PDB file of C-alpha atoms and ligand atoms in Angstrom:
ATOM      1  CA  MET P   1      19.007  34.756   4.051  1.00 66.00           C
ATOM      2  CA  ALA P   2      16.135  32.688   2.867  1.00 84.00           C
ATOM      3  CA  THR P   3      16.244  28.947   2.987  1.00 85.00           C
ATOM      4  CA  THR P   4      14.724  26.657   0.402  1.00 85.00           C
ATOM      5  CA  ILE P   5      15.463  23.653  -1.851  1.00 82.00           C
ATOM      6  CA  CYS P   6      17.143  25.152  -4.757  1.00 88.00           C
ATOM      7  CA  GLY P   7      15.153  24.604  -7.936  1.00 87.00           C
ATOM      8  CA  TRP P   8      18.489  24.091  -9.894  1.00 89.00           C
ATOM      9  CA  CYS P   9      20.700  22.008  -7.801  1.00 86.00           C
ATOM     10  CA  GLY P  10      18.008  20.302  -5.688  1.00 80.00           C
ATOM     11  CA  THR P  11      19.839  20.847  -2.468  1.00 83.00           C
ATOM     12  CA  ARG P  12      18.450  22.603   0.653  1.00 85.00           C
ATOM     13  CA  THR P  13      20.443  25.838   0.546  1.00 89.00           C
ATOM     14  CA  HIS P  14      20.571  29.382   1.618  1.00 93.00           C
ATOM     15  CA  MET P  15      19.360  31.970  -1.007  1.00 94.00           C
ATOM     16  CA  ALA P  16      21.238  35.196  -0.726  1.00 95.00           C
ATOM     17  CA  LEU P  17      19.339  38.289  -1.782  1.00 96.00           C
ATOM     18  CA  CYS P  18      20.865  39.758  -5.077  1.00 94.00           C
ATOM     19  CA  THR P  19      18.600  42.653  -5.962  1.00 92.00           C
ATOM     20  CA  GLU P  20      16.404  45.116  -4.091  1.00 93.00           C
ATOM     21  CA  PRO P  21      12.869  43.584  -3.908  1.00 95.00           C
ATOM     22  CA  THR P  22      10.500  45.151  -6.440  1.00 94.00           C
ATOM     23  CA  MET P  23       6.835  45.729  -5.715  1.00 93.00           C
ATOM     24  CA  LEU P  24       4.820  44.452  -8.608  1.00 90.00           C
ATOM     25  CA  PRO P  25       1.465  46.075  -9.657  1.00 84.00           C
ATOM     26  CA  PHE P  26      -1.210  43.833  -8.311  1.00 75.00           C
ATOM     27  CA  VAL P  27      -4.711  43.547  -9.500  1.00 73.00           C
ATOM     28  CA  GLY P  28      -6.874  43.271  -6.555  1.00 77.00           C
ATOM     29  CA  GLN P  29      -5.767  43.836  -2.930  1.00 79.00           C
ATOM     30  CA  GLY P  30      -2.373  43.302  -1.403  1.00 87.00           C
ATOM     31  CA  TYR P  31       1.194  43.637  -2.078  1.00 91.00           C
ATOM     32  CA  VAL P  32       3.386  41.476  -4.350  1.00 94.00           C
ATOM     33  CA  TYR P  33       7.175  41.743  -3.921  1.00 95.00           C
ATOM     34  CA  THR P  34       9.678  39.844  -6.156  1.00 96.00           C
ATOM     35  CA  ALA P  35      13.515  39.639  -5.939  1.00 96.00           C
ATOM     36  CA  THR P  36      16.532  37.712  -7.374  1.00 97.00           C
ATOM     37  CA  PHE P  37      18.339  35.375  -5.138  1.00 97.00           C
ATOM     38  CA  GLN P  38      21.513  33.412  -5.541  1.00 96.00           C
ATOM     39  CA  CYS P  39      22.080  29.732  -4.476  1.00 95.00           C
ATOM     40  CA  SER P  40      24.804  29.651  -1.912  1.00 94.00           C
ATOM     41  CA  SER P  41      26.018  26.131  -2.893  1.00 93.00           C
ATOM     42  CA  GLU P  42      29.492  26.501  -4.305  1.00 93.00           C
ATOM     43  CA  GLU P  43      28.657  23.989  -7.015  1.00 93.00           C
ATOM     44  CA  CYS P  44      25.570  25.862  -8.077  1.00 93.00           C
ATOM     45  CA  GLU P  45      25.379  29.625  -7.411  1.00 95.00           C
ATOM     46  CA  ARG P  46      22.564  29.986  -9.939  1.00 95.00           C
ATOM     47  CA  LEU P  47      19.897  32.672  -9.653  1.00 96.00           C
ATOM     48  CA  SER P  48      16.200  32.046  -8.551  1.00 95.00           C
ATOM     49  CA  ILE P  49      13.337  34.437  -8.346  1.00 96.00           C
ATOM     50  CA  GLY P  50      11.476  34.689  -5.000  1.00 95.00           C
ATOM     51  CA  THR P  51       8.030  36.195  -4.985  1.00 94.00           C
ATOM     52  CA  VAL P  52       5.662  36.745  -2.067  1.00 93.00           C
ATOM     53  CA  TRP P  53       2.100  37.968  -1.919  1.00 92.00           C
ATOM     54  CA  ARG P  54       1.163  39.988   1.200  1.00 91.00           C
ATOM     55  CA  GLN P  55      -1.883  41.599   2.646  1.00 89.00           C
ATOM     56  CA  THR P  56       0.271  44.242   4.239  1.00 88.00           C
ATOM     57  CA  GLY P  57       3.321  46.028   2.808  1.00 89.00           C
ATOM     58  CA  TYR P  58       6.801  45.611   4.012  1.00 91.00           C
ATOM     59  CA  SER P  59       8.320  48.472   6.017  1.00 93.00           C
ATOM     60  CA  SER P  60      11.815  47.340   5.100  1.00 93.00           C
ATOM     61  CA  PRO P  61      11.431  45.145   1.998  1.00 92.00           C
ATOM     62  CA  LYS P  62      15.037  44.117   1.853  1.00 93.00           C
ATOM     63  CA  ALA P  63      15.227  43.000   5.465  1.00 93.00           C
ATOM     64  CA  GLU P  64      11.856  41.314   5.601  1.00 93.00           C
ATOM     65  CA  ILE P  65      11.752  39.478   2.292  1.00 93.00           C
ATOM     66  CA  VAL P  66      14.662  37.198   3.275  1.00 92.00           C
ATOM     67  CA  LYS P  67      12.840  36.173   6.362  1.00 91.00           C
ATOM     68  CA  ASP P  68       9.405  35.552   4.715  1.00 90.00           C
ATOM     69  CA  SER P  69       8.426  31.931   4.886  1.00 85.00           C
ATOM     70  CA  SER P  70       5.731  32.229   2.184  1.00 87.00           C
ATOM     71  CA  LEU P  71       8.181  33.039  -0.551  1.00 91.00           C
ATOM     72  CA  GLN P  72       7.381  31.077  -3.792  1.00 90.00           C
ATOM     73  CA  TRP P  73      10.372  30.145  -5.800  1.00 90.00           C
ATOM     74  CA  GLU P  74      11.086  30.021  -9.595  1.00 92.00           C
ATOM     75  CA  PRO P  75      12.325  27.753 -10.740  1.00 90.00           C
ATOM     76  CA  LYS P  76      10.724  25.251  -8.433  1.00 85.00           C
ATOM     77  CA  SER P  77      12.606  22.362  -7.082  1.00 77.00           C
ATOM     78  CA  ILE P  78      11.905  19.362  -9.200  1.00 78.00           C
ATOM     79  CA  ARG P  79      12.245  16.142  -7.399  1.00 79.00           C
ATOM     80  CA  SER P  80      12.977  13.085  -9.607  1.00 83.00           C
ATOM     81  CA  PRO P  81      14.170  10.237  -7.522  1.00 86.00           C
ATOM     82  CA  ASP P  82      15.952   7.327  -8.987  1.00 91.00           C
ATOM     83  CA  PHE P  83      14.327   3.769  -8.794  1.00 94.00           C
ATOM     84  CA  GLU P  84      17.040   1.268  -8.366  1.00 93.00           C
ATOM     85  CA  ASN P  85      16.374  -2.247  -9.493  1.00 95.00           C
ATOM     86  CA  VAL P  86      13.398  -1.233 -11.436  1.00 97.00           C
ATOM     87  CA  PRO P  87      13.595  -1.731 -15.321  1.00 97.00           C
ATOM     88  CA  LYS P  88      14.814   1.488 -16.780  1.00 97.00           C
ATOM     89  CA  GLN P  89      11.856   2.565 -18.835  1.00 96.00           C
ATOM     90  CA  ILE P  90       9.602   1.967 -15.890  1.00 97.00           C
ATOM     91  CA  ALA P  91      12.018   3.630 -13.459  1.00 97.00           C
ATOM     92  CA  ASP P  92      12.346   6.778 -15.762  1.00 96.00           C
ATOM     93  CA  THR P  93       8.606   7.175 -16.050  1.00 97.00           C
ATOM     94  CA  ALA P  94       8.242   6.776 -12.260  1.00 96.00           C
ATOM     95  CA  SER P  95      10.817   9.386 -11.834  1.00 95.00           C
ATOM     96  CA  GLU P  96       8.874  11.762 -14.095  1.00 95.00           C
ATOM     97  CA  ALA P  97       5.707  11.093 -12.231  1.00 94.00           C
ATOM     98  CA  HIS P  98       7.461  12.579  -9.183  1.00 92.00           C
ATOM     99  CA  ALA P  99       8.834  15.457 -11.176  1.00 91.00           C
ATOM    100  CA  CYS P 100       5.215  16.314 -12.233  1.00 91.00           C
ATOM    101  CA  LEU P 101       4.109  16.099  -8.614  1.00 88.00           C
ATOM    102  CA  SER P 102       6.728  18.594  -7.454  1.00 85.00           C
ATOM    103  CA  ILE P 103       5.618  21.233  -9.875  1.00 85.00           C
ATOM    104  CA  SER P 104       1.899  20.593  -9.028  1.00 82.00           C
ATOM    105  CA  ALA P 105       1.213  19.052 -12.512  1.00 89.00           C
ATOM    106  CA  HIS P 106      -1.133  16.599 -10.752  1.00 88.00           C
ATOM    107  CA  ARG P 107      -2.883  15.127 -13.663  1.00 88.00           C
ATOM    108  CA  GLY P 108       0.441  14.524 -15.385  1.00 91.00           C
ATOM    109  CA  ALA P 109       1.691  12.794 -12.282  1.00 91.00           C
ATOM    110  CA  VAL P 110      -1.357  10.635 -12.102  1.00 90.00           C
ATOM    111  CA  ALA P 111      -1.253   9.789 -15.817  1.00 90.00           C
ATOM    112  CA  LEU P 112       2.367   8.718 -15.451  1.00 93.00           C
ATOM    113  CA  ALA P 113       1.756   6.848 -12.265  1.00 93.00           C
ATOM    114  CA  ARG P 114      -0.861   4.845 -14.044  1.00 90.00           C
ATOM    115  CA  ALA P 115       1.417   4.200 -16.827  1.00 92.00           C
ATOM    116  CA  VAL P 116       4.013   2.884 -14.483  1.00 95.00           C
ATOM    117  CA  VAL P 117       1.625   0.448 -12.886  1.00 93.00           C
ATOM    118  CA  GLU P 118       0.346  -0.710 -16.359  1.00 93.00           C
ATOM    119  CA  ALA P 119       3.955  -1.324 -17.438  1.00 96.00           C
ATOM    120  CA  THR P 120       4.799  -3.145 -14.232  1.00 96.00           C
ATOM    121  CA  ALA P 121       1.792  -5.451 -14.836  1.00 96.00           C
ATOM    122  CA  LYS P 122       2.751  -6.014 -18.459  1.00 97.00           C
ATOM    123  CA  ASP P 123       6.372  -6.697 -17.381  1.00 97.00           C
ATOM    124  CA  HIS P 124       4.773  -9.748 -15.545  1.00 97.00           C
ATOM    125  CA  GLY P 125       2.712 -11.037 -18.441  1.00 97.00           C
ATOM    126  CA  ILE P 126      -0.563  -9.157 -17.181  1.00 96.00           C
ATOM    127  CA  THR P 127      -2.012  -7.338 -19.966  1.00 94.00           C
ATOM    128  CA  LYS P 128      -5.713  -7.793 -19.970  1.00 92.00           C
ATOM    129  CA  GLY P 129      -8.457  -5.752 -18.451  1.00 89.00           C
ATOM    130  CA  PRO P 130      -8.613  -2.405 -16.637  1.00 87.00           C
ATOM    131  CA  LEU P 131      -5.824  -1.284 -14.321  1.00 87.00           C
ATOM    132  CA  VAL P 132      -7.601  -2.375 -11.133  1.00 87.00           C
ATOM    133  CA  SER P 133      -7.980  -5.893 -12.318  1.00 90.00           C
ATOM    134  CA  LYS P 134      -4.387  -5.928 -13.341  1.00 92.00           C
ATOM    135  CA  ILE P 135      -3.572  -4.834  -9.784  1.00 93.00           C
ATOM    136  CA  ASP P 136      -5.849  -7.776  -8.568  1.00 95.00           C
ATOM    137  CA  GLU P 137      -3.893 -10.070 -10.824  1.00 96.00           C
ATOM    138  CA  MET P 138      -0.566  -8.939  -9.408  1.00 96.00           C
ATOM    139  CA  HIS P 139      -1.882  -9.593  -5.983  1.00 96.00           C
ATOM    140  CA  LYS P 140      -3.011 -13.144  -7.025  1.00 97.00           C
ATOM    141  CA  GLN P 141       0.469 -13.649  -8.338  1.00 96.00           C
ATOM    142  CA  ASN P 142       1.868 -12.649  -4.926  1.00 96.00           C
ATOM    143  CA  LEU P 143       3.636  -9.685  -6.358  1.00 96.00           C
ATOM    144  CA  ILE P 144       1.924  -7.149  -4.053  1.00 96.00           C
ATOM    145  CA  ARG P 145       0.514  -7.436  -0.555  1.00 96.00           C
ATOM    146  CA  ASP P 146      -3.070  -7.560   0.508  1.00 95.00           C
ATOM    147  CA  ILE P 147      -2.982  -3.969   1.967  1.00 94.00           C
ATOM    148  CA  THR P 148      -1.554  -2.509  -1.340  1.00 94.00           C
ATOM    149  CA  ARG P 149      -4.357  -4.126  -3.263  1.00 94.00           C
ATOM    150  CA  GLU P 150      -6.907  -2.777  -0.810  1.00 92.00           C
ATOM    151  CA  LEU P 151      -5.346   0.622  -1.016  1.00 90.00           C
ATOM    152  CA  ALA P 152      -5.620   0.614  -4.837  1.00 86.00           C
ATOM    153  CA  HIS P 153      -9.347  -0.174  -4.402  1.00 83.00           C
ATOM    154  CA  GLU P 154      -9.868   2.461  -1.825  1.00 80.00           C
ATOM    155  CA  ILE P 155      -8.233   5.187  -3.961  1.00 75.00           C
ATOM    156  CA  ARG P 156     -10.536   4.058  -6.653  1.00 65.00           C
ATOM    157  CA  GLU P 157     -13.641   4.037  -4.535  1.00 57.00           C
ATOM    158  CA  GLY P 158     -12.833   7.562  -3.307  1.00 52.00           C
ATOM    159  CA  GLY P 159     -13.776   8.633  -6.845  1.00 47.00           C
ATOM    160  CA  ASN P 160     -10.220   9.300  -7.771  1.00 49.00           C
ATOM    161  CA  GLU P 161     -10.077   6.472 -10.107  1.00 51.00           C
ATOM    162  CA  ILE P 162      -6.609   5.144 -10.758  1.00 49.00           C
ATOM    163  CA  ALA P 163      -8.089   2.642 -13.222  1.00 47.00           C
ATOM    164  CA  HIS P 164      -9.728   4.934 -15.664  1.00 54.00           C
ATOM    165  CA  GLY P 165     -11.958   8.063 -15.664  1.00 57.00           C
ATOM    166  CA  ASP P 166     -11.265  11.179 -17.685  1.00 66.00           C
ATOM    167  CA  LEU P 167      -8.329  12.986 -16.176  1.00 69.00           C
ATOM    168  CA  ALA P 168      -9.145  16.168 -18.071  1.00 71.00           C
ATOM    169  CA  ASP P 169     -12.651  16.221 -16.918  1.00 72.00           C
ATOM    170  CA  GLU P 170     -12.115  16.026 -13.183  1.00 72.00           C
ATOM    171  CA  PRO P 171     -10.466  18.128 -10.565  1.00 76.00           C
ATOM    172  CA  MET P 172      -7.344  16.472  -9.283  1.00 80.00           C
ATOM    173  CA  PRO P 173      -6.457  17.711  -5.873  1.00 82.00           C
ATOM    174  CA  ALA P 174      -2.846  17.474  -4.625  1.00 82.00           C
ATOM    175  CA  GLU P 175      -3.704  14.851  -1.986  1.00 86.00           C
ATOM    176  CA  ASP P 176      -5.209  12.610  -4.488  1.00 86.00           C
ATOM    177  CA  ALA P 177      -2.298  12.862  -6.917  1.00 88.00           C
ATOM    178  CA  GLU P 178       0.065  12.288  -3.876  1.00 88.00           C
ATOM    179  CA  ALA P 179      -1.818   9.210  -2.877  1.00 90.00           C
ATOM    180  CA  ILE P 180      -1.747   7.660  -6.383  1.00 90.00           C
ATOM    181  CA  VAL P 181       1.944   8.466  -6.824  1.00 92.00           C
ATOM    182  CA  ALA P 182       2.540   6.777  -3.340  1.00 93.00           C
ATOM    183  CA  LEU P 183       0.688   3.770  -4.346  1.00 94.00           C
ATOM    184  CA  MET P 184       2.944   3.527  -7.443  1.00 95.00           C
ATOM    185  CA  ASP P 185       6.075   3.799  -5.326  1.00 95.00           C
ATOM    186  CA  GLU P 186       4.664   1.080  -3.142  1.00 95.00           C
ATOM    187  CA  ILE P 187       3.914  -1.234  -6.131  1.00 96.00           C
ATOM    188  CA  LEU P 188       7.490  -0.722  -7.377  1.00 97.00           C
ATOM    189  CA  GLU P 189       8.937  -1.386  -3.968  1.00 96.00           C
ATOM    190  CA  GLU P 190       6.929  -4.617  -3.516  1.00 97.00           C
ATOM    191  CA  VAL P 191       7.462  -5.928  -7.169  1.00 97.00           C
ATOM    192  CA  TYR P 192      11.197  -4.912  -7.895  1.00 97.00           C
ATOM    193  CA  GLN P 193      13.044  -3.096  -4.981  1.00 96.00           C
ATOM    194  CA  GLY P 194      12.162  -5.309  -2.088  1.00 94.00           C
ATOM    195  CA  PRO P 195      12.816  -8.655  -3.702  1.00 94.00           C
ATOM    196  CA  ALA P 196      16.086  -7.292  -5.228  1.00 94.00           C
ATOM    197  CA  ARG P 197      17.413  -6.277  -1.767  1.00 93.00           C
ATOM    198  CA  MET P 198      16.479  -9.780  -0.469  1.00 94.00           C
ATOM    199  CA  VAL P 199      18.364 -11.457  -3.237  1.00 94.00           C
ATOM    200  CA  ALA P 200      21.351  -9.195  -2.426  1.00 93.00           C
ATOM    201  CA  LEU P 201      21.222 -10.113   1.188  1.00 93.00           C
ATOM    202  CA  GLN P 202      20.932 -13.868   0.372  1.00 94.00           C
ATOM    203  CA  LYS P 203      23.878 -13.472  -2.072  1.00 94.00           C
ATOM    204  CA  SER P 204      26.132 -11.752   0.603  1.00 93.00           C
ATOM    205  CA  ARG P 205      25.085 -14.442   3.288  1.00 93.00           C
ATOM    206  CA  LEU P 206      26.062 -17.314   0.863  1.00 94.00           C
ATOM    207  CA  GLU P 207      29.259 -15.670   0.083  1.00 93.00           C
ATOM    208  CA  ARG P 208      30.052 -15.160   3.779  1.00 93.00           C
ATOM    209  CA  GLU P 209      29.303 -18.914   4.436  1.00 93.00           C
ATOM    210  CA  ARG P 210      31.508 -19.801   1.438  1.00 93.00           C
ATOM    211  CA  ARG P 211      34.412 -17.807   2.837  1.00 93.00           C
ATOM    212  CA  ASN P 212      33.981 -19.336   6.339  1.00 92.00           C
ATOM    213  CA  ALA P 213      33.971 -22.859   4.868  1.00 92.00           C
ATOM    214  CA  GLU P 214      37.227 -22.089   2.955  1.00 91.00           C
ATOM    215  CA  LYS P 215      38.782 -20.693   6.088  1.00 89.00           C
ATOM    216  CA  LYS P 216      37.846 -23.872   8.039  1.00 86.00           C
ATOM    217  CA  GLN P 217      39.273 -26.081   5.271  1.00 84.00           C
ATOM    218  CA  GLY P 218      42.425 -23.949   5.287  1.00 76.00           C
ATOM    219  CA  SER P 219      43.028 -24.171   9.051  1.00 66.00           C
TER     220      SER P 219
HETATM  221 ZN1   ZN R   1      21.433  25.574  -6.277  1.00 75.78          ZN
END
């Protein structure tokens, strides 16, 4: 059985072969096999298509396709993480940036990641100038760390401008899109998620102290 992250339920699961692999007509050289598989998760059991391109044909397609690690899956697994403690609109957009990344929609991912950083700045009253100067301003207001600001500049200097630049005009390799989405994640962590965790910690500490004081008074 082939193992992958199911594009329907998002869990890592075994894919059971349902149909005899079909060999597709391939323009050029090589062999393309495709087959239907079923997710083995009891809550899912939905069907996916596994397709593989090979330079040499299988001698036993049914036995070999299930062991092939270069199977491409449809639907692809779409990752859309939740962003706790982030304002809902911003969190939803950040989640969509990851969804774009997981289907290799790199320009879409970058456009949304930029929108998230813009909205985060706006949420803190920073509305003027290009995105990089907004990031500088967030740094000045101690919302983000030195290294995060530096990283934003490096990504920009690498020619993969997070600030502006015509997305439709330039190639957008996966690594660049991943770096920009990772920067977005880091900014959300520093601006919203980290501080929220600290506040929660402080709250539980105060709560514990209050309970201890009550116990002492009671004894
Ligand atoms: Zn599934």
